[in-house]
């Protein structure tokens, strides 16, 4: 399988996950066992593959900061895949999502510094970080977070698709 094809698949995964995340931003929290949890599984797997594609596609350009962002975002993304639950009193989805957003914010800064043309995903991830920080203070921020995060992955999907056509 070619590198270009894998980047193309990562772009499709990110695009799909982002679009679904935007749609689910308005549904509120689901319960374990809810049929909608399957949609969240598709989203979470798409986010994980998107993060992999975002970094691996341009790892030479992203430097140490990009690696640090990736190294933080990837385990965060991996921890949100699957049934949500608590371990040692910690809500894994909330912590994993926050870790992922922090890592993606670092990756966004690396993308901007490297000038690789990923303005949409970079700004979306930085906006997601701001919305996450505002969530305890502003009740609608959770919806804004879902939408901005979804838009960032839609943008990433389109950016990766563009990169495969340019290759």
PDB file of C-alpha atoms in Angstrom:
ATOM      1  CA  UNK A   1       0.000   0.000   0.000  1.00  0.00           C
ATOM      2  CA  UNK A   2       1.403   3.396  -0.921  1.00  0.00           C
ATOM      3  CA  UNK A   3       2.116   6.224   1.502  1.00  0.00           C
ATOM      4  CA  UNK A   4      -0.165   8.503  -0.538  1.00  0.00           C
ATOM      5  CA  UNK A   5      -3.062   6.049  -0.249  1.00  0.00           C
ATOM      6  CA  UNK A   6      -2.602   5.786   3.539  1.00  0.00           C
ATOM      7  CA  UNK A   7      -2.603   9.582   3.882  1.00  0.00           C
ATOM      8  CA  UNK A   8      -5.727   9.662   1.722  1.00  0.00           C
ATOM      9  CA  UNK A   9      -7.417   7.151   4.058  1.00  0.00           C
ATOM     10  CA  UNK A  10      -6.342   9.168   7.112  1.00  0.00           C
ATOM     11  CA  UNK A  11      -7.873  12.238   5.485  1.00  0.00           C
ATOM     12  CA  UNK A  12     -11.156  10.411   4.865  1.00  0.00           C
ATOM     13  CA  UNK A  13     -11.181   9.158   8.464  1.00  0.00           C
ATOM     14  CA  UNK A  14     -10.559  12.676   9.805  1.00  0.00           C
ATOM     15  CA  UNK A  15     -13.213  14.170   7.520  1.00  0.00           C
ATOM     16  CA  UNK A  16     -15.808  11.571   8.521  1.00  0.00           C
ATOM     17  CA  UNK A  17     -15.012  11.842  12.228  1.00  0.00           C
ATOM     18  CA  UNK A  18     -15.110  15.634  12.109  1.00  0.00           C
ATOM     19  CA  UNK A  19     -18.461  15.757  10.326  1.00  0.00           C
ATOM     20  CA  UNK A  20     -19.986  13.262  12.760  1.00  0.00           C
ATOM     21  CA  UNK A  21     -18.508  15.147  15.740  1.00  0.00           C
ATOM     22  CA  UNK A  22     -20.153  18.359  14.574  1.00  0.00           C
ATOM     23  CA  UNK A  23     -23.492  16.551  14.369  1.00  0.00           C
ATOM     24  CA  UNK A  24     -23.144  14.984  17.801  1.00  0.00           C
ATOM     25  CA  UNK A  25     -22.142  18.267  19.454  1.00  0.00           C
ATOM     26  CA  UNK A  26     -25.854  18.974  19.892  1.00  0.00           C
ATOM     27  CA  UNK A  27     -26.945  15.588  21.261  1.00  0.00           C
ATOM     28  CA  UNK A  28     -25.547  15.809  24.784  1.00  0.00           C
ATOM     29  CA  UNK A  29     -23.977  12.965  26.692  1.00  0.00           C
ATOM     30  CA  UNK A  30     -24.916   9.379  25.970  1.00  0.00           C
ATOM     31  CA  UNK A  31     -25.134   6.460  28.354  1.00  0.00           C
ATOM     32  CA  UNK A  32     -23.041   3.296  28.102  1.00  0.00           C
ATOM     33  CA  UNK A  33     -24.955   0.765  26.048  1.00  0.00           C
ATOM     34  CA  UNK A  34     -26.748   3.468  24.078  1.00  0.00           C
ATOM     35  CA  UNK A  35     -26.865   2.594  20.353  1.00  0.00           C
ATOM     36  CA  UNK A  36     -25.407   6.052  19.673  1.00  0.00           C
ATOM     37  CA  UNK A  37     -22.207   4.805  21.299  1.00  0.00           C
ATOM     38  CA  UNK A  38     -21.434   3.075  17.989  1.00  0.00           C
ATOM     39  CA  UNK A  39     -21.392   6.507  16.310  1.00  0.00           C
ATOM     40  CA  UNK A  40     -18.951   7.737  18.940  1.00  0.00           C
ATOM     41  CA  UNK A  41     -16.768   4.676  18.331  1.00  0.00           C
ATOM     42  CA  UNK A  42     -16.608   5.580  14.621  1.00  0.00           C
ATOM     43  CA  UNK A  43     -15.796   9.186  15.561  1.00  0.00           C
ATOM     44  CA  UNK A  44     -13.098   8.218  18.035  1.00  0.00           C
ATOM     45  CA  UNK A  45     -11.430   5.757  15.662  1.00  0.00           C
ATOM     46  CA  UNK A  46     -11.539   8.394  12.906  1.00  0.00           C
ATOM     47  CA  UNK A  47      -9.949  10.951  15.230  1.00  0.00           C
ATOM     48  CA  UNK A  48      -7.204   8.470  16.140  1.00  0.00           C
ATOM     49  CA  UNK A  49      -6.429   7.720  12.485  1.00  0.00           C
ATOM     50  CA  UNK A  50      -6.610  11.441  11.672  1.00  0.00           C
ATOM     51  CA  UNK A  51      -4.050  12.273  14.377  1.00  0.00           C
ATOM     52  CA  UNK A  52      -1.755   9.582  12.992  1.00  0.00           C
ATOM     53  CA  UNK A  53      -2.132  10.965   9.472  1.00  0.00           C
ATOM     54  CA  UNK A  54      -1.630  14.571  10.533  1.00  0.00           C
ATOM     55  CA  UNK A  55       1.702  13.792  12.124  1.00  0.00           C
ATOM     56  CA  UNK A  56       3.107  10.998   9.974  1.00  0.00           C
ATOM     57  CA  UNK A  57       2.357  12.844   6.738  1.00  0.00           C
ATOM     58  CA  UNK A  58       4.641  15.748   7.691  1.00  0.00           C
ATOM     59  CA  UNK A  59       6.751  14.517  10.603  1.00  0.00           C
ATOM     60  CA  UNK A  60       9.991  15.892   9.123  1.00  0.00           C
ATOM     61  CA  UNK A  61       8.512  19.386   8.940  1.00  0.00           C
ATOM     62  CA  UNK A  62       6.949  19.409  12.418  1.00  0.00           C
ATOM     63  CA  UNK A  63      10.122  19.137  14.501  1.00  0.00           C
ATOM     64  CA  UNK A  64      10.326  18.471  18.220  1.00  0.00           C
ATOM     65  CA  UNK A  65       7.259  20.541  19.075  1.00  0.00           C
ATOM     66  CA  UNK A  66       5.214  18.578  16.562  1.00  0.00           C
ATOM     67  CA  UNK A  67       6.500  15.323  18.004  1.00  0.00           C
ATOM     68  CA  UNK A  68       5.640  16.476  21.521  1.00  0.00           C
ATOM     69  CA  UNK A  69       2.117  17.389  20.412  1.00  0.00           C
ATOM     70  CA  UNK A  70       1.720  14.048  18.645  1.00  0.00           C
ATOM     71  CA  UNK A  71       3.149  12.132  21.607  1.00  0.00           C
ATOM     72  CA  UNK A  72       0.579  13.791  23.887  1.00  0.00           C
ATOM     73  CA  UNK A  73      -2.399  13.691  21.473  1.00  0.00           C
ATOM     74  CA  UNK A  74      -2.071  10.050  20.409  1.00  0.00           C
ATOM     75  CA  UNK A  75      -2.534   8.411  23.837  1.00  0.00           C
ATOM     76  CA  UNK A  76      -5.324  10.894  24.545  1.00  0.00           C
ATOM     77  CA  UNK A  77      -7.047   9.847  21.326  1.00  0.00           C
ATOM     78  CA  UNK A  78      -6.458   6.165  22.046  1.00  0.00           C
ATOM     79  CA  UNK A  79      -7.925   6.444  25.536  1.00  0.00           C
ATOM     80  CA  UNK A  80     -11.278   7.739  24.293  1.00  0.00           C
ATOM     81  CA  UNK A  81     -11.866   4.835  21.883  1.00  0.00           C
ATOM     82  CA  UNK A  82     -14.275   2.236  23.182  1.00  0.00           C
ATOM     83  CA  UNK A  83     -16.790   2.169  25.975  1.00  0.00           C
ATOM     84  CA  UNK A  84     -16.480   5.138  28.269  1.00  0.00           C
ATOM     85  CA  UNK A  85     -15.896   4.506  31.893  1.00  0.00           C
ATOM     86  CA  UNK A  86     -14.110   5.387  35.082  1.00  0.00           C
ATOM     87  CA  UNK A  87     -10.852   3.989  36.332  1.00  0.00           C
ATOM     88  CA  UNK A  88      -9.409   4.885  39.715  1.00  0.00           C
ATOM     89  CA  UNK A  89     -12.137   7.530  40.009  1.00  0.00           C
ATOM     90  CA  UNK A  90     -11.097   9.232  36.764  1.00  0.00           C
ATOM     91  CA  UNK A  91     -13.522   9.732  33.882  1.00  0.00           C
ATOM     92  CA  UNK A  92     -11.316   8.398  31.082  1.00  0.00           C
ATOM     93  CA  UNK A  93     -13.176  10.052  28.196  1.00  0.00           C
ATOM     94  CA  UNK A  94     -12.978  13.529  29.726  1.00  0.00           C
ATOM     95  CA  UNK A  95      -9.313  13.221  30.660  1.00  0.00           C
ATOM     96  CA  UNK A  96      -8.372  11.555  27.366  1.00  0.00           C
ATOM     97  CA  UNK A  97     -10.209  14.227  25.394  1.00  0.00           C
ATOM     98  CA  UNK A  98      -8.484  17.012  27.319  1.00  0.00           C
ATOM     99  CA  UNK A  99      -5.064  15.413  26.850  1.00  0.00           C
ATOM    100  CA  UNK A 100      -5.777  14.994  23.150  1.00  0.00           C
ATOM    101  CA  UNK A 101      -6.783  18.643  22.765  1.00  0.00           C
ATOM    102  CA  UNK A 102      -3.650  19.804  24.593  1.00  0.00           C
ATOM    103  CA  UNK A 103      -1.480  17.682  22.311  1.00  0.00           C
ATOM    104  CA  UNK A 104      -3.306  18.875  19.209  1.00  0.00           C
ATOM    105  CA  UNK A 105      -2.834  22.489  20.287  1.00  0.00           C
ATOM    106  CA  UNK A 106       0.936  21.858  20.386  1.00  0.00           C
ATOM    107  CA  UNK A 107       0.723  20.135  17.008  1.00  0.00           C
ATOM    108  CA  UNK A 108      -1.210  23.153  15.702  1.00  0.00           C
ATOM    109  CA  UNK A 109       1.553  25.514  16.791  1.00  0.00           C
ATOM    110  CA  UNK A 110       4.123  23.236  15.115  1.00  0.00           C
ATOM    111  CA  UNK A 111       2.059  23.215  11.916  1.00  0.00           C
ATOM    112  CA  UNK A 112       1.809  26.994  11.946  1.00  0.00           C
ATOM    113  CA  UNK A 113       5.542  27.383  12.633  1.00  0.00           C
ATOM    114  CA  UNK A 114       6.410  24.972   9.808  1.00  0.00           C
ATOM    115  CA  UNK A 115       4.033  26.806   7.418  1.00  0.00           C
ATOM    116  CA  UNK A 116       2.799  23.572   5.919  1.00  0.00           C
ATOM    117  CA  UNK A 117      -0.575  24.957   4.906  1.00  0.00           C
ATOM    118  CA  UNK A 118      -2.812  23.510   7.594  1.00  0.00           C
ATOM    119  CA  UNK A 119      -4.375  26.718   8.765  1.00  0.00           C
ATOM    120  CA  UNK A 120      -7.891  25.285   9.180  1.00  0.00           C
ATOM    121  CA  UNK A 121      -6.967  22.376  11.428  1.00  0.00           C
ATOM    122  CA  UNK A 122      -4.451  24.483  13.357  1.00  0.00           C
ATOM    123  CA  UNK A 123      -6.919  27.265  14.112  1.00  0.00           C
ATOM    124  CA  UNK A 124      -9.653  24.724  14.881  1.00  0.00           C
ATOM    125  CA  UNK A 125      -7.491  22.900  17.415  1.00  0.00           C
ATOM    126  CA  UNK A 126      -6.464  26.162  19.064  1.00  0.00           C
ATOM    127  CA  UNK A 127     -10.124  27.260  19.188  1.00  0.00           C
ATOM    128  CA  UNK A 128     -10.965  23.881  20.733  1.00  0.00           C
ATOM    129  CA  UNK A 129      -8.394  24.487  23.447  1.00  0.00           C
ATOM    130  CA  UNK A 130      -9.978  27.884  24.173  1.00  0.00           C
ATOM    131  CA  UNK A 131     -13.478  26.352  24.248  1.00  0.00           C
ATOM    132  CA  UNK A 132     -12.279  23.584  26.551  1.00  0.00           C
ATOM    133  CA  UNK A 133     -10.837  26.188  28.918  1.00  0.00           C
ATOM    134  CA  UNK A 134     -14.125  28.110  28.832  1.00  0.00           C
ATOM    135  CA  UNK A 135     -16.345  25.059  29.457  1.00  0.00           C
ATOM    136  CA  UNK A 136     -16.466  25.434  33.272  1.00  0.00           C
ATOM    137  CA  UNK A 137     -17.338  29.132  32.882  1.00  0.00           C
ATOM    138  CA  UNK A 138     -19.770  29.123  29.972  1.00  0.00           C
ATOM    139  CA  UNK A 139     -22.427  26.421  29.590  1.00  0.00           C
ATOM    140  CA  UNK A 140     -22.609  26.575  25.793  1.00  0.00           C
ATOM    141  CA  UNK A 141     -18.829  26.148  25.499  1.00  0.00           C
ATOM    142  CA  UNK A 142     -19.215  22.352  25.475  1.00  0.00           C
ATOM    143  CA  UNK A 143     -21.247  22.629  22.254  1.00  0.00           C
ATOM    144  CA  UNK A 144     -18.766  25.143  20.843  1.00  0.00           C
ATOM    145  CA  UNK A 145     -15.967  22.723  21.731  1.00  0.00           C
ATOM    146  CA  UNK A 146     -17.660  19.886  19.837  1.00  0.00           C
ATOM    147  CA  UNK A 147     -18.257  22.049  16.777  1.00  0.00           C
ATOM    148  CA  UNK A 148     -14.773  23.605  16.666  1.00  0.00           C
ATOM    149  CA  UNK A 149     -13.137  20.235  17.251  1.00  0.00           C
ATOM    150  CA  UNK A 150     -15.236  18.677  14.503  1.00  0.00           C
ATOM    151  CA  UNK A 151     -14.476  21.537  12.122  1.00  0.00           C
ATOM    152  CA  UNK A 152     -10.748  21.148  12.822  1.00  0.00           C
ATOM    153  CA  UNK A 153     -10.911  17.501  11.776  1.00  0.00           C
ATOM    154  CA  UNK A 154     -13.017  18.283   8.706  1.00  0.00           C
ATOM    155  CA  UNK A 155     -10.333  20.825   7.786  1.00  0.00           C
ATOM    156  CA  UNK A 156      -7.596  18.270   8.475  1.00  0.00           C
ATOM    157  CA  UNK A 157      -9.352  15.740   6.260  1.00  0.00           C
ATOM    158  CA  UNK A 158      -9.549  18.252   3.425  1.00  0.00           C
ATOM    159  CA  UNK A 159      -5.932  19.310   3.995  1.00  0.00           C
ATOM    160  CA  UNK A 160      -4.716  15.710   3.844  1.00  0.00           C
ATOM    161  CA  UNK A 161      -6.771  15.105   0.703  1.00  0.00           C
ATOM    162  CA  UNK A 162      -5.155  18.180  -0.850  1.00  0.00           C
ATOM    163  CA  UNK A 163      -1.699  16.949   0.147  1.00  0.00           C
ATOM    164  CA  UNK A 164      -2.289  13.588  -1.537  1.00  0.00           C
ATOM    165  CA  UNK A 165      -3.370  15.289  -4.760  1.00  0.00           C
ATOM    166  CA  UNK A 166      -0.302  17.543  -4.669  1.00  0.00           C
ATOM    167  CA  UNK A 167       2.026  14.554  -4.181  1.00  0.00           C
TER     168      UNK A 167
END
